[in-house]
mmCIF file of C-alpha atoms in Angstrom:
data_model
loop_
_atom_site.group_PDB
_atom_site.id
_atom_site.type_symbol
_atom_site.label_atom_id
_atom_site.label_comp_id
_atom_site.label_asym_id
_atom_site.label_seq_id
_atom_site.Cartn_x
_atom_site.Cartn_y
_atom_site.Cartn_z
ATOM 1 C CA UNK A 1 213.124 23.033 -273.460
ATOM 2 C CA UNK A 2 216.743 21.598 -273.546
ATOM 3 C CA UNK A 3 216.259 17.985 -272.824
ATOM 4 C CA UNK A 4 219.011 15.745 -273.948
ATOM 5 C CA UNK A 5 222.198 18.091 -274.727
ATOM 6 C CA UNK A 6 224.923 16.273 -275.996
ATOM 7 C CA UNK A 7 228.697 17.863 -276.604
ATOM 8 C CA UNK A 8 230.301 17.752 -278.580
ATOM 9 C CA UNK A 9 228.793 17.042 -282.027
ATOM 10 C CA UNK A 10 231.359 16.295 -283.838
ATOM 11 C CA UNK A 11 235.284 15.013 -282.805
ATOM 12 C CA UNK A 12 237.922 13.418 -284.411
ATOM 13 C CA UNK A 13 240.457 11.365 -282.114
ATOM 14 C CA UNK A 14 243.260 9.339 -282.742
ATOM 15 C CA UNK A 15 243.969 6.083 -281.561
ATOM 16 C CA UNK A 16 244.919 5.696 -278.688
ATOM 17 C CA UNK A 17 243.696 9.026 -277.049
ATOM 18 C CA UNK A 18 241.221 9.258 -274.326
ATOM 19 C CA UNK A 19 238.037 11.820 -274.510
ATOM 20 C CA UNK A 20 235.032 11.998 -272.577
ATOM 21 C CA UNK A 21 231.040 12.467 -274.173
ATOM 22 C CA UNK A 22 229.060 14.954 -272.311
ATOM 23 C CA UNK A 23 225.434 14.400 -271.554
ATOM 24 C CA UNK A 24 223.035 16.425 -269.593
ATOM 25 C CA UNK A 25 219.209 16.313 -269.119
ATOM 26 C CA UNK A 26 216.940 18.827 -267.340
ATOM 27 C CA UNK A 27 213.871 16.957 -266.942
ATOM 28 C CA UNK A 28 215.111 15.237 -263.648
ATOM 29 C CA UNK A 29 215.094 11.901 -265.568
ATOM 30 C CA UNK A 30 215.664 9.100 -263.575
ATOM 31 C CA UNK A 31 217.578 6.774 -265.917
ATOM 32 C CA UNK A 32 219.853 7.447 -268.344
ATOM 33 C CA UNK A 33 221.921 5.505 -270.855
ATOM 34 C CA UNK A 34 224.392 5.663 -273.927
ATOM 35 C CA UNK A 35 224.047 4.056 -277.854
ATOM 36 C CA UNK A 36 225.986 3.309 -279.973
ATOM 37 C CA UNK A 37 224.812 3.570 -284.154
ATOM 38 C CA UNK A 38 226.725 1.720 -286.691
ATOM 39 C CA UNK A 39 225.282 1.356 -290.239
ATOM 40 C CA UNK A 40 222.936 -1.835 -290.398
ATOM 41 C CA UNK A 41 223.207 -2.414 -287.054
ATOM 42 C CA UNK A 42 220.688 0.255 -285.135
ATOM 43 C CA UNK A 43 221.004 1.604 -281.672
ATOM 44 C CA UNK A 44 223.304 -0.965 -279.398
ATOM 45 C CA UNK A 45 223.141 -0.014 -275.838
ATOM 46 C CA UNK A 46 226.555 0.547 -274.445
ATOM 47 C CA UNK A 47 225.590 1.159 -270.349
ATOM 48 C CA UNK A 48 223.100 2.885 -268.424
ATOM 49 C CA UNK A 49 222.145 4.062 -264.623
ATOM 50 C CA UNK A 50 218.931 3.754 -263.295
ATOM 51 C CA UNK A 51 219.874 6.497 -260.860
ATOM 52 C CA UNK A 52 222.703 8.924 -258.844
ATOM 53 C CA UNK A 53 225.322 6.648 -258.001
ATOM 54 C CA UNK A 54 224.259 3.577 -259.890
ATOM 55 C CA UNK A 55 225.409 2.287 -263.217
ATOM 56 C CA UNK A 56 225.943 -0.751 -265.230
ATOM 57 C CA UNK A 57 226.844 -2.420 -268.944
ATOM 58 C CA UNK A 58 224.894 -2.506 -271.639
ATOM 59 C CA UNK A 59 225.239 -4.799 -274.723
ATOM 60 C CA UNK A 60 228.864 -3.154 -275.857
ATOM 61 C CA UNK A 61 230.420 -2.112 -272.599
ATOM 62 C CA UNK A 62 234.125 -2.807 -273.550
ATOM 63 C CA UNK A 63 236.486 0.693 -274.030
ATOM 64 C CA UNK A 64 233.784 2.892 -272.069
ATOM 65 C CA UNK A 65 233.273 3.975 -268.876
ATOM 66 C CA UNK A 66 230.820 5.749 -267.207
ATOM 67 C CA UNK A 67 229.612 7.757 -264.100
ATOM 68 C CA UNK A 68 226.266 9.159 -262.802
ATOM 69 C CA UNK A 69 227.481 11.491 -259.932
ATOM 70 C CA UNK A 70 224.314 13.988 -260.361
ATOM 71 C CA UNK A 71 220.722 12.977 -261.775
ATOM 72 C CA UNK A 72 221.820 15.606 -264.071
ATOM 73 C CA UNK A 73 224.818 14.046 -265.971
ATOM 74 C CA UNK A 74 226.364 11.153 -267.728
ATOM 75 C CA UNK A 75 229.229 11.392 -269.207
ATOM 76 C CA UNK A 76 230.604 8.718 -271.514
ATOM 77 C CA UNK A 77 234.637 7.878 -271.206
ATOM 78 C CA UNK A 78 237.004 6.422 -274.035
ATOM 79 C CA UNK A 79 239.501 5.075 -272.302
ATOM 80 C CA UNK A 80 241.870 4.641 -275.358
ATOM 81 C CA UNK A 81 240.154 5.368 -278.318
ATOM 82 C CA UNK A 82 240.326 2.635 -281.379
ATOM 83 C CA UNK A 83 238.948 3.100 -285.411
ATOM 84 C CA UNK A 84 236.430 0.047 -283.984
ATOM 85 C CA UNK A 85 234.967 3.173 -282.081
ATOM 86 C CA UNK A 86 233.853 5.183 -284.852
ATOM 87 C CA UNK A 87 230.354 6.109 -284.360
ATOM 88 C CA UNK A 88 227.690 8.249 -283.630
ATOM 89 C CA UNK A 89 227.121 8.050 -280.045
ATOM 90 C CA UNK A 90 223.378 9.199 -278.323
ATOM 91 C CA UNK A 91 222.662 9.549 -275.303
ATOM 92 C CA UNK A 92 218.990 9.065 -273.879
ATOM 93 C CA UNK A 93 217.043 9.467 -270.436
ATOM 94 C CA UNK A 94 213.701 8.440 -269.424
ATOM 95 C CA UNK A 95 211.690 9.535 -266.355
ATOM 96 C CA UNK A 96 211.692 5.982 -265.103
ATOM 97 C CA UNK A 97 213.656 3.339 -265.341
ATOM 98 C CA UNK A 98 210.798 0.955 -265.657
ATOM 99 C CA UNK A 99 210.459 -0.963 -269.166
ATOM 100 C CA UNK A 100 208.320 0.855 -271.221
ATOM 101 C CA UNK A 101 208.786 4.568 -270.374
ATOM 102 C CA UNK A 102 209.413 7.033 -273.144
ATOM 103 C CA UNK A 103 212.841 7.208 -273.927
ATOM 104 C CA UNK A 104 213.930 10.886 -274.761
ATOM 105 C CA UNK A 105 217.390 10.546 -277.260
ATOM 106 C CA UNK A 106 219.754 13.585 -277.767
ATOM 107 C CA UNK A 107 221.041 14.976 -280.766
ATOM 108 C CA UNK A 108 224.035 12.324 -281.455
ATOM 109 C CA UNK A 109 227.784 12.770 -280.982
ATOM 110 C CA UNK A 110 229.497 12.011 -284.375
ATOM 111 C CA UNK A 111 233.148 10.110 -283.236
ATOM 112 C CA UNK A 112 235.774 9.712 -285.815
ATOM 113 C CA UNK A 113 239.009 7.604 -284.627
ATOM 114 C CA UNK A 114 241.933 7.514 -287.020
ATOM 115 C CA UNK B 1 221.536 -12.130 -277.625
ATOM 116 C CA UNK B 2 217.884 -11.027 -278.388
ATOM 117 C CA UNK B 3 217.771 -9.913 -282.071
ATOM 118 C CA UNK B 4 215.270 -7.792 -284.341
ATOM 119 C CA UNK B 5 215.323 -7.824 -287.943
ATOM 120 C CA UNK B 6 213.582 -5.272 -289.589
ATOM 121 C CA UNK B 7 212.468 -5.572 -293.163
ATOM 122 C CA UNK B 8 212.916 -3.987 -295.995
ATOM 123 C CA UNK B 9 216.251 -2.034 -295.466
ATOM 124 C CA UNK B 10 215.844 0.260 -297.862
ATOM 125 C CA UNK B 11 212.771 1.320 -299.301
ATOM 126 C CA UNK B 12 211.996 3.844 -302.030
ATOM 127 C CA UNK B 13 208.249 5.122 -303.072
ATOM 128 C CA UNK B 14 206.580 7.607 -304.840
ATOM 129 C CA UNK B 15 204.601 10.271 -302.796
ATOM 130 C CA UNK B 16 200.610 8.765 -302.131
ATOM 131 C CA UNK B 17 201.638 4.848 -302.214
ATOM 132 C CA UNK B 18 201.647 2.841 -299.220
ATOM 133 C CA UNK B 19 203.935 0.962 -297.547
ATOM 134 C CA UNK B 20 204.571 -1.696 -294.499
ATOM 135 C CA UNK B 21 207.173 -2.112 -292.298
ATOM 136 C CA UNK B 22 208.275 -5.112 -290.659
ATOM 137 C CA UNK B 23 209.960 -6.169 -287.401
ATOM 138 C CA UNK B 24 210.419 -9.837 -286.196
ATOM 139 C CA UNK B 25 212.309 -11.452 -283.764
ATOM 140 C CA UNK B 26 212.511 -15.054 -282.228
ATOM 141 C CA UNK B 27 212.362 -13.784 -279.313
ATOM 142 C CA UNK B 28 209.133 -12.288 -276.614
ATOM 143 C CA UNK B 29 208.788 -8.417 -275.863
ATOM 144 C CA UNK B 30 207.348 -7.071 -272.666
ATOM 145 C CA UNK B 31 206.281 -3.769 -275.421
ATOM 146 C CA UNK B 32 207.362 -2.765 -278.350
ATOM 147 C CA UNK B 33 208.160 0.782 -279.470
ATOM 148 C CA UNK B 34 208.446 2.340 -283.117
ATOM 149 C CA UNK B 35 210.991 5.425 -283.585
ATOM 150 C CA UNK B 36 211.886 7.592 -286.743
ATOM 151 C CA UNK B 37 214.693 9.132 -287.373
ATOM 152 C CA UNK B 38 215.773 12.319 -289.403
ATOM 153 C CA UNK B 39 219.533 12.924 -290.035
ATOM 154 C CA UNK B 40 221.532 14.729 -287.464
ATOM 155 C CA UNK B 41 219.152 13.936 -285.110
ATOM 156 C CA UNK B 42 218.374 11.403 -282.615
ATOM 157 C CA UNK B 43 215.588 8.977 -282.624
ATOM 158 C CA UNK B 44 212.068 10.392 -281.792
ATOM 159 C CA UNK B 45 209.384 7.918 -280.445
ATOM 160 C CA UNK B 46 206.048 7.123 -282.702
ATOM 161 C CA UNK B 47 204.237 4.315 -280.944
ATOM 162 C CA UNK B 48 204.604 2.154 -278.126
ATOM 163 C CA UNK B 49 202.651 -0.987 -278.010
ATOM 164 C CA UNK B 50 202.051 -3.174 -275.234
ATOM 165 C CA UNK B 51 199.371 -6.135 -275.873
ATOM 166 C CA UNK B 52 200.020 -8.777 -277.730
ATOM 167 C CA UNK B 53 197.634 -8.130 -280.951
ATOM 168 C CA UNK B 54 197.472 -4.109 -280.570
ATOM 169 C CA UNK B 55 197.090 -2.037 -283.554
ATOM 170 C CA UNK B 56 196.999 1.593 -283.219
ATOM 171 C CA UNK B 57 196.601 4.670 -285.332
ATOM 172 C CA UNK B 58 198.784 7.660 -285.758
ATOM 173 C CA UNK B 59 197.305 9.717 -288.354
ATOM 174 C CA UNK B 60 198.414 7.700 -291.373
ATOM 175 C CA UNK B 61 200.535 5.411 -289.506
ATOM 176 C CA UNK B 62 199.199 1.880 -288.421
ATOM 177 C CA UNK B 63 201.265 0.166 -286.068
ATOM 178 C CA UNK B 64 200.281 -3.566 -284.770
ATOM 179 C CA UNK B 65 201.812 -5.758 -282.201
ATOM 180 C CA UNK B 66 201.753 -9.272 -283.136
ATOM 181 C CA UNK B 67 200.012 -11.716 -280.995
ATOM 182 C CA UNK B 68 202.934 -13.678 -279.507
ATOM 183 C CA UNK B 69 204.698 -10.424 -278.794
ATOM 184 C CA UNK B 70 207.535 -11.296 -280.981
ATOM 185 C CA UNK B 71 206.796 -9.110 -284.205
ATOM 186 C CA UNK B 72 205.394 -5.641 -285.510
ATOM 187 C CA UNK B 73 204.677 -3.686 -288.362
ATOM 188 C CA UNK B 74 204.080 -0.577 -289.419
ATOM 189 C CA UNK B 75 202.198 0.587 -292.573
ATOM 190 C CA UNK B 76 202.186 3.907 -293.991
ATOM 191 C CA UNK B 77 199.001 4.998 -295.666
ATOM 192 C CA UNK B 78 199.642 7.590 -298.734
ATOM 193 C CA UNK B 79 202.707 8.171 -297.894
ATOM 194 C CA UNK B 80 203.969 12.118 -298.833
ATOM 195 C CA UNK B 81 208.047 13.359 -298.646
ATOM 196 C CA UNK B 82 207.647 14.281 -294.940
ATOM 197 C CA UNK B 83 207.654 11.178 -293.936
ATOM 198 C CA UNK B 84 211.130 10.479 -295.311
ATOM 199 C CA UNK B 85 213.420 8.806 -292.765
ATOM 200 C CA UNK B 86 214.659 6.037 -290.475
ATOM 201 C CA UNK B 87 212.187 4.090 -288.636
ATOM 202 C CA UNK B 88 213.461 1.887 -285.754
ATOM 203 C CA UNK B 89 211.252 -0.564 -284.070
ATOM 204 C CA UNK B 90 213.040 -1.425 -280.318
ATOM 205 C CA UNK B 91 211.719 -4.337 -277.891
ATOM 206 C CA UNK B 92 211.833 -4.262 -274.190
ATOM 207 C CA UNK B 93 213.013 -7.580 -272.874
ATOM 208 C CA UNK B 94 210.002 -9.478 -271.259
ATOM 209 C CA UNK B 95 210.363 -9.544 -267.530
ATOM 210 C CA UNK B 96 212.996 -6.951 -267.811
ATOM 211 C CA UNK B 97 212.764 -4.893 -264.801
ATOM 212 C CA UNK B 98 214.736 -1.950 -266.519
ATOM 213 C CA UNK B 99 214.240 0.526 -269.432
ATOM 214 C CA UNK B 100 216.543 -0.810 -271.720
ATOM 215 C CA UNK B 101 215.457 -1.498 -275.298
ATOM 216 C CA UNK B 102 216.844 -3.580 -277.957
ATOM 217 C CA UNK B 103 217.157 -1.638 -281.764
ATOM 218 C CA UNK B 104 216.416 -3.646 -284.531
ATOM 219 C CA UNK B 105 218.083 -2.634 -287.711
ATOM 220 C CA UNK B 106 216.116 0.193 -289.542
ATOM 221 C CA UNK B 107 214.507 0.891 -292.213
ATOM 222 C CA UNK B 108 215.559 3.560 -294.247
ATOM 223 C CA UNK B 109 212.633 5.303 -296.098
ATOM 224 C CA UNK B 110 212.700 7.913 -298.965
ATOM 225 C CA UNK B 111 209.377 9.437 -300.559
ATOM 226 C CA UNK B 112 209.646 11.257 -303.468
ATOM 227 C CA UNK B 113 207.364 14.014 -304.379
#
């Protein structure tokens, strides 16, 4: 009963430095996708892949990269992290990709950058 | 840049009072979905809501769709401590041929006993 595992849960980076997010689901979800959550701003989608080999941006794309090499994973990249970056990051999968499928979140990634 | 606004922000009740929760936007959802939140944790899904004009039940929780498919609420009969948290409502983009949702801002609820 896994689901959504996120890692790590907490990390402090400083600017400039590059990490990666790991996600993993084990309900052979089809899509898959990272937030963002600032305070008073909810849940902005950052990118997401509808399948193995297939990705795109979300709403806040810019300093993030990502990769869907397995069904499995999809990790989130910080290229060179900034303090605008702070956040607590979740990842999320669905079954389908079709609008209106229940979205499954993980746990949340708490990101400091200083 | 579709936006929801959810309303109140904060909210703060005694245990066995009731409560609603909106969620508008200017703009038309294929369905709407209602999440809440505990801390540490990720969202957890309620409700999803598809016609315009739907209401449905969840024990104590009564979520409607608005006609035009551009608002929701949520009301919270007798509410007790356990429902303490952060309820998100999120709209999938009408015509939108992928799962992604847009997060309105939350409302952050605290019951006391």
């Amino acid at each position: 009963n896994a689901g959504v595992t996120q890692t790590p849960k907490f990390q402090v980076l400083k600017t400039g430095q590059s990490m990666t997010l790991q996600c993993a689901q084990d309900m052979n979800h089809e899509y898959m996708s990272w937030y963002r959550q600032d305070p008073g701003m909810g849940l902005r989608l950052i990118h997401y892949s509808v399948g193995a080999g297939i990705t795109d941006q979300g709403e806040v794309p810019n300093g993030y990269n990502v990769s869907r090499s397995t069904t499995e994973d999809f990790p989130l990249r910080l290229l060179s992290a900034a303090p605008s970056q702070t956040s607590v990051y979740f990842c999320a999968s669905s079954y389908s990709y079709s609008s209106g499928n229940t979205i499954y979140f993980g746990e949340g990634s708490w990101l400091t950058v200083v | 840049t579709q936006l929801l606004e959810q309303s109140p922000q904060f909210l703060s009740i005694q245990e066995g009072e009731n409560l609603t929760v909106y969620c508008n936007s200017s703009s038309v959802f294929s369905s709407l979905q209602w999440y809440r939140q505990e801390p540490g944790e990720g969202p957890v899904l309620l409700v999803t809501v598809v016609t315009g004009g739907e209401v449905k039940k969840l024990k104590r929780l009564t979520f409607q769709f608005g006609d035009a498919r551009k608002d929701s609420s949520l009301h919270i009969t007798a509410a007790q401590p356990g429902d303490t948290g952060l309820y998100l409502c999120a709209g999938a983009a009408y015509g939108g041929a992928t799962n992604k949702l847009i997060f309105g801002t939350g409302t952050l609820l605290a019951v006391q006993p």
